[in-house]
mmCIF file of C-alpha atoms in Angstrom:
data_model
loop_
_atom_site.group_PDB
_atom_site.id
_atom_site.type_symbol
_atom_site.label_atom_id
_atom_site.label_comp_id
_atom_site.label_asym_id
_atom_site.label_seq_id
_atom_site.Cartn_x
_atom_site.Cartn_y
_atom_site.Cartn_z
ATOM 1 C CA UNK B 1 75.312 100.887 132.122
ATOM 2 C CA UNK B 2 76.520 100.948 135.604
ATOM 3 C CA UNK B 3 78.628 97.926 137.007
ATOM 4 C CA UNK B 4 75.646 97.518 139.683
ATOM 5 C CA UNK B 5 72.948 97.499 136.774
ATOM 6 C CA UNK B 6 74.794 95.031 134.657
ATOM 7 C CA UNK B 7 75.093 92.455 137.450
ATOM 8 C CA UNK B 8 71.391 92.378 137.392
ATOM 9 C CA UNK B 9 71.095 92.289 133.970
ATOM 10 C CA UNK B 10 69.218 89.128 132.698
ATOM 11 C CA UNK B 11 70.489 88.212 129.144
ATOM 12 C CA UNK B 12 67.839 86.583 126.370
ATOM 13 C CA UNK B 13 70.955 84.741 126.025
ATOM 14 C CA UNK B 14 74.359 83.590 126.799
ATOM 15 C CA UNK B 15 77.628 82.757 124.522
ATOM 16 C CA UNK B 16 80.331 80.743 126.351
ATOM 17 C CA UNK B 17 83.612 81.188 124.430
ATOM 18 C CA UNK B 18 86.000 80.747 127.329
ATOM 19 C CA UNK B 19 87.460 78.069 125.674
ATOM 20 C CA UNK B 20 87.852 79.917 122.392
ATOM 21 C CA UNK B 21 91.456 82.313 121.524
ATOM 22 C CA UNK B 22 90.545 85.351 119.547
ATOM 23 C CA UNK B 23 89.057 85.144 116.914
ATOM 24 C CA UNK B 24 86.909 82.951 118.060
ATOM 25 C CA UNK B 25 84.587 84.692 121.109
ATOM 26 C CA UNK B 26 83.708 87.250 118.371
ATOM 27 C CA UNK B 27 82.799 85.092 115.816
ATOM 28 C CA UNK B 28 80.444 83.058 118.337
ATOM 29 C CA UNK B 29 78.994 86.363 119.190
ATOM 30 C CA UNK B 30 78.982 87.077 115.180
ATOM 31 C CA UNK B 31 77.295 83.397 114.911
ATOM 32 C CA UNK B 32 74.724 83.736 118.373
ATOM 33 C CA UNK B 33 73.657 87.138 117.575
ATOM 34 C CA UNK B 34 71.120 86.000 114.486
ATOM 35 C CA UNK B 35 69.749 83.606 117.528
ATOM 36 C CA UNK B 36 68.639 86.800 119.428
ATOM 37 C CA UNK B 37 65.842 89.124 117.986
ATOM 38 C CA UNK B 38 65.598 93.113 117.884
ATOM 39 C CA UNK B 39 66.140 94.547 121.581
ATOM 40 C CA UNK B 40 67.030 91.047 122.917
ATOM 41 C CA UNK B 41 70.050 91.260 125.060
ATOM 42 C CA UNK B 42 73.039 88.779 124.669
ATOM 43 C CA UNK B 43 76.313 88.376 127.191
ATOM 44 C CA UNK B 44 79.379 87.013 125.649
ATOM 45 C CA UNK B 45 81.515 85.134 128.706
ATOM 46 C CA UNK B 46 85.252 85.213 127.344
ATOM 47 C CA UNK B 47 88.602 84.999 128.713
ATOM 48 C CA UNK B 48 90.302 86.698 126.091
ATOM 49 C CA UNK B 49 91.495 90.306 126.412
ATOM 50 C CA UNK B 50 91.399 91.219 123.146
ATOM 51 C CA UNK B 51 87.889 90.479 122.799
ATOM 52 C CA UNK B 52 87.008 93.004 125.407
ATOM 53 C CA UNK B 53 87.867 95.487 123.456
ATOM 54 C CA UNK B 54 86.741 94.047 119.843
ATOM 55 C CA UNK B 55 82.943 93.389 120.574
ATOM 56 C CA UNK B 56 82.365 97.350 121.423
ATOM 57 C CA UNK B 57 83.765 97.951 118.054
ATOM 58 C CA UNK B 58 82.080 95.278 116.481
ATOM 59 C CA UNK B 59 78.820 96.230 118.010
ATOM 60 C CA UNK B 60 79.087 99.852 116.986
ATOM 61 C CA UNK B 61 80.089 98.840 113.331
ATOM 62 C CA UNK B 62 77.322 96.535 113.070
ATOM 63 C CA UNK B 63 74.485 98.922 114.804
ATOM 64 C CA UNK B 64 74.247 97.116 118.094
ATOM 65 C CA UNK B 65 74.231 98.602 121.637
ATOM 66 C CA UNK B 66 77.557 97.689 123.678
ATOM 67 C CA UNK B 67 75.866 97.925 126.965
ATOM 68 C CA UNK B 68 79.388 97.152 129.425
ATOM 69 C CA UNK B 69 81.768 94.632 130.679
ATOM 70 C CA UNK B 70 81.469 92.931 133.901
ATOM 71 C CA UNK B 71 85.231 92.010 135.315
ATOM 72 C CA UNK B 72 84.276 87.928 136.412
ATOM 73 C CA UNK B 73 87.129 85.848 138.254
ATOM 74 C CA UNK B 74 89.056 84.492 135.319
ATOM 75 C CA UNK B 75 86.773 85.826 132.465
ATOM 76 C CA UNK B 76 84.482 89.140 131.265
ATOM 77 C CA UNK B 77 81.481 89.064 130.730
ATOM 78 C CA UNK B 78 80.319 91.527 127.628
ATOM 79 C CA UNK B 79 76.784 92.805 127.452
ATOM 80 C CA UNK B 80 74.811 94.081 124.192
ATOM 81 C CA UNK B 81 71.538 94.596 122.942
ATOM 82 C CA UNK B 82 70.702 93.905 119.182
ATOM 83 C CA UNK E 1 75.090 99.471 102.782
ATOM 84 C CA UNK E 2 77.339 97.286 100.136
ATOM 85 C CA UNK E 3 80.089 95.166 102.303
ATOM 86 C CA UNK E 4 83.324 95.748 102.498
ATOM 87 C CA UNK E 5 85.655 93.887 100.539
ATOM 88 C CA UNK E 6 89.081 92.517 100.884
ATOM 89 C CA UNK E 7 91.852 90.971 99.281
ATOM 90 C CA UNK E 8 94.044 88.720 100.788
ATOM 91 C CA UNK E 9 97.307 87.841 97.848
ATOM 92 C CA UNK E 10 98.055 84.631 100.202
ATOM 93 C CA UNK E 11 101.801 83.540 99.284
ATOM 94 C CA UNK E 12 103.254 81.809 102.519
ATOM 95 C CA UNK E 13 102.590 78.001 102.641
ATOM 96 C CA UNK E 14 104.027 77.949 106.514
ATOM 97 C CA UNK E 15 101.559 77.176 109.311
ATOM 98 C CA UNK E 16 101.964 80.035 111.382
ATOM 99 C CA UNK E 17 100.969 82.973 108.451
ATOM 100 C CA UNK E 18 98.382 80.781 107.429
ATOM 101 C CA UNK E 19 96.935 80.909 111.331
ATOM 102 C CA UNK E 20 97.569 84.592 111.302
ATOM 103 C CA UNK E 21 95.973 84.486 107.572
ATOM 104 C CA UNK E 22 92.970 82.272 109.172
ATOM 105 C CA UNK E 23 92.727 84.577 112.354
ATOM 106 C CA UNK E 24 92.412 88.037 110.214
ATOM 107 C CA UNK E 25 89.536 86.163 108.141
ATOM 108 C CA UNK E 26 87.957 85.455 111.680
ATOM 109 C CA UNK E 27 87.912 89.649 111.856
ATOM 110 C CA UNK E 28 86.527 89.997 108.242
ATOM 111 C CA UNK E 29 84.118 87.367 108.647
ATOM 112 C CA UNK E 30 82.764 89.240 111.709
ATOM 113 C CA UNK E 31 82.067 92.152 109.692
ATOM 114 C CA UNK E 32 80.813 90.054 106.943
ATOM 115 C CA UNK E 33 83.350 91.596 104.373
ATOM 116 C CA UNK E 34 83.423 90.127 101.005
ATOM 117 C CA UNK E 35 86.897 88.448 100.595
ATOM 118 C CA UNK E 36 88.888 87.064 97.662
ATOM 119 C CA UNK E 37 92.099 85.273 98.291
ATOM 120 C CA UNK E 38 94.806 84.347 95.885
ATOM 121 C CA UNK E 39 96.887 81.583 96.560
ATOM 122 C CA UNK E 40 100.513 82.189 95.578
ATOM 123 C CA UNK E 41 103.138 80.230 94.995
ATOM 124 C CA UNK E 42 104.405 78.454 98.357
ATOM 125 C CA UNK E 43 100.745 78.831 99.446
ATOM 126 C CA UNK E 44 99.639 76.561 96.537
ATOM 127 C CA UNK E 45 101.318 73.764 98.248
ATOM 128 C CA UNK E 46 99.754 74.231 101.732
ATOM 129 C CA UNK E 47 96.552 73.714 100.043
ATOM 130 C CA UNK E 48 97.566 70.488 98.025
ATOM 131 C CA UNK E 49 95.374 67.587 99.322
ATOM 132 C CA UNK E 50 98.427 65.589 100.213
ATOM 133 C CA UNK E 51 99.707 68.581 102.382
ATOM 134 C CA UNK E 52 96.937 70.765 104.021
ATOM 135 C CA UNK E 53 96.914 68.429 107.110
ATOM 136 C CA UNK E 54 100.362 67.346 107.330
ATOM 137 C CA UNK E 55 102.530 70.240 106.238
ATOM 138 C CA UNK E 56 104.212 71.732 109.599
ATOM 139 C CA UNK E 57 106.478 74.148 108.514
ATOM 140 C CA UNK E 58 106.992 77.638 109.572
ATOM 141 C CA UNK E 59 108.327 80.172 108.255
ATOM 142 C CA UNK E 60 109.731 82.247 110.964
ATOM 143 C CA UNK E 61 111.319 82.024 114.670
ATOM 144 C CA UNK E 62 112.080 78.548 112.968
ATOM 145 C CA UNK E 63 113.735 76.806 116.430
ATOM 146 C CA UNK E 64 110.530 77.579 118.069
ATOM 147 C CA UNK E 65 108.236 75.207 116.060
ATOM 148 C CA UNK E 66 107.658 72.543 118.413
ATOM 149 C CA UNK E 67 106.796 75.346 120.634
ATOM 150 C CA UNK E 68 104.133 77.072 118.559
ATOM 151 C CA UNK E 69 102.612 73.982 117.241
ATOM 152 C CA UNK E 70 102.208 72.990 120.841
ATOM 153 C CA UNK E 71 100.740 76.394 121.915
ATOM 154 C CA UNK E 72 98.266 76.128 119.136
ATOM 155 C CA UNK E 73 96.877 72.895 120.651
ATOM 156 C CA UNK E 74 97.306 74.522 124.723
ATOM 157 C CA UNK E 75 94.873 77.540 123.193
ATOM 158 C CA UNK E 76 92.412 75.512 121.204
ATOM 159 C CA UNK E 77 92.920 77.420 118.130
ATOM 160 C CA UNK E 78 91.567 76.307 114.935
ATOM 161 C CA UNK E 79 93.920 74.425 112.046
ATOM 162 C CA UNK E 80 94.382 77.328 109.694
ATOM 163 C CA UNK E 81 91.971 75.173 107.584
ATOM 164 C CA UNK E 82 89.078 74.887 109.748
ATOM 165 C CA UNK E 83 89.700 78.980 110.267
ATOM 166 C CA UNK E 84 88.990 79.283 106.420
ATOM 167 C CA UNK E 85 85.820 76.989 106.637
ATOM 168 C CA UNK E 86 84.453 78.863 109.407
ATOM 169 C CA UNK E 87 85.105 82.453 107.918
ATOM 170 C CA UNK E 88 83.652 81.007 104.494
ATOM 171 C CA UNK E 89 80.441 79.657 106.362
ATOM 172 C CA UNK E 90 80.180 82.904 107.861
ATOM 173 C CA UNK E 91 80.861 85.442 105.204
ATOM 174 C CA UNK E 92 81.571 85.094 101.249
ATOM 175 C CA UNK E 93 84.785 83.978 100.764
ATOM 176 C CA UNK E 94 86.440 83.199 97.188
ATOM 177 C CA UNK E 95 89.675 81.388 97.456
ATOM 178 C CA UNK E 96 91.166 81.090 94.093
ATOM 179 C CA UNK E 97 94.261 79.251 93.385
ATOM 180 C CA UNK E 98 96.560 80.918 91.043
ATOM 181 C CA UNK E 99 97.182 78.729 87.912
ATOM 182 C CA UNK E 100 101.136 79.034 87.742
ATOM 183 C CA UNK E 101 101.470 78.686 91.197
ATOM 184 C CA UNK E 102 99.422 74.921 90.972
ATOM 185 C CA UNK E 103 101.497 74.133 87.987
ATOM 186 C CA UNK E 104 104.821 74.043 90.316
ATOM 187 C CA UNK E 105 103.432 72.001 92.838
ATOM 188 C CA UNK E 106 102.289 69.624 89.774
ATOM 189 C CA UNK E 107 98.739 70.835 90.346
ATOM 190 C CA UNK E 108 96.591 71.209 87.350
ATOM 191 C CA UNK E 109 92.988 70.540 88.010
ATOM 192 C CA UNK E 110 91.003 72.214 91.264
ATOM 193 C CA UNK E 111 90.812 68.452 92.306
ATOM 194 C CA UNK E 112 94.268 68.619 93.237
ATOM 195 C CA UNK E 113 93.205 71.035 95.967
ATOM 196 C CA UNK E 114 91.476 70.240 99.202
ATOM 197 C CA UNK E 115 87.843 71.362 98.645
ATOM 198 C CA UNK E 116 88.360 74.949 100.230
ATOM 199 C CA UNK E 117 89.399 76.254 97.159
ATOM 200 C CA UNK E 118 86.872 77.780 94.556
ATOM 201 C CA UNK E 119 88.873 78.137 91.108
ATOM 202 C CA UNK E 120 91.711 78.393 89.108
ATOM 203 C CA UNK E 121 92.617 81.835 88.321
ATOM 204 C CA UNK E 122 94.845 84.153 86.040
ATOM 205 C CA UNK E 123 96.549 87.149 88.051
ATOM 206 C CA UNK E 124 94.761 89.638 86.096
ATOM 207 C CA UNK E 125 91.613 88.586 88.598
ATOM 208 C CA UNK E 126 93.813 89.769 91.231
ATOM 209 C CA UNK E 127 94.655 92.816 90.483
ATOM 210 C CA UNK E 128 90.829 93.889 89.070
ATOM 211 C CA UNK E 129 89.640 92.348 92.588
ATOM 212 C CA UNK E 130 92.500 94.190 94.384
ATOM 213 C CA UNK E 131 91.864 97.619 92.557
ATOM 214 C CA UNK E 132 87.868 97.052 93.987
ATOM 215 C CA UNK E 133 89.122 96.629 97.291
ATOM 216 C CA UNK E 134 88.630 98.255 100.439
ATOM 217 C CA UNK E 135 91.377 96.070 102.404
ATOM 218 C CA UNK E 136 94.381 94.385 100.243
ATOM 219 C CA UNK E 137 97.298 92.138 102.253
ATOM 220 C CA UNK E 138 99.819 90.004 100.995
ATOM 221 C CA UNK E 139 100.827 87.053 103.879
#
């Protein structure tokens, strides 16, 4: 997706692990993720560099849809659908 | 699809390879691997009741310990022993404590270990689980 379409993109829900080192942002996504059904769409708010770049792995290992990162001040935000 | 599994031949008994230790099971708890660990010989003392909380040592860049105990705390990262919990409530995690290795810490029963561990093993459960494995590291 676009940077324009994710900033409109309304998430079923939200995982705040800014306060978490890796790995702990993934496994909150790892933990949120059987909170979301089918289709749902889930954003991951980290500071953490590293998990930038694990949750499109993760997602394509696992069969989920890495949709993009938005670039926020301080922190990402990581979109995927399940 | 069958998980993946992997072995983890734990030996250190130093905070900072258990973190790292705690941090990869993070990664394979994620991917809901199947892990078994074997706790070796300094490692069996880490995980004596007496020492899982209090034991600060570290193995390397040793004049830095103050240092990385207090950047542990600055970055909210787990004890290595809350890591472990987490990765065992997550995924299924076998932690087995090698017999020999609890003898020379004077521990003979699993009761001598804090409740993370599983068993008492024999090496030869090592190396059948290693052979299996998909992922095998010794920390």
């Amino acid at each position: 997706m676009t940077q324009e379409e994710l900033s409109v993109l309304k998430a079923d829900k939200t995982v705040d692990a800014r306060g978490t080192s890796c790995p702990g942002p993934l496994l909150a996504a790892k933990k949120a993720i059987g909170e979301i059904d089918k289709g749902q769409i889930m954003e991951v708010l980290s500071a953490d560099e590293g998990t930038r770049r694990d949750i499109p792995k993760w997602c394509n290992k696992k069969g989920f849809e890495y949709l993009g990162t938005l670039e926020e001040s301080g922190y990402f935000k990581i979109f995927l659908k399940k | 699809m069958a998980n993946k599994k992997m072995t983890l031949a734990l030996f250190s008994g130093s905070v900072d390879k258990l973190t790292a230790a705690g941090v990869i099971l993070g990664g394979a708890a994620a991917e809901d691997m199947d892990v078994e660990i074997f706790v070796l010989l300094q490692a069996a003392f880490a995980f004596k009741k007496e020492n899982a909380m209090t034991n600060e040592r570290v193995a390397e860049i040793t004049d830095k310990q103050d240092e990385f105990l207090a950047s542990l705390k600055r970055l909210n990262a787990p004890h290595w022993t809350e890591a472990f919990r987490n990765a065992k409530e997550m995924t299924n995690v076998k932690i087995h404590i090698c017999g020999f290795a609890g003898k020379v810490w004077h521990g003979e029963k699993l009761d001598d270990f804090i409740d993370l561990a599983d068993d008492i093993c024999g090496i030869g459960e090592y190396m059948t689980a290693a052979e299996e494995s998909d992922i095998n590291l010794f920390i």
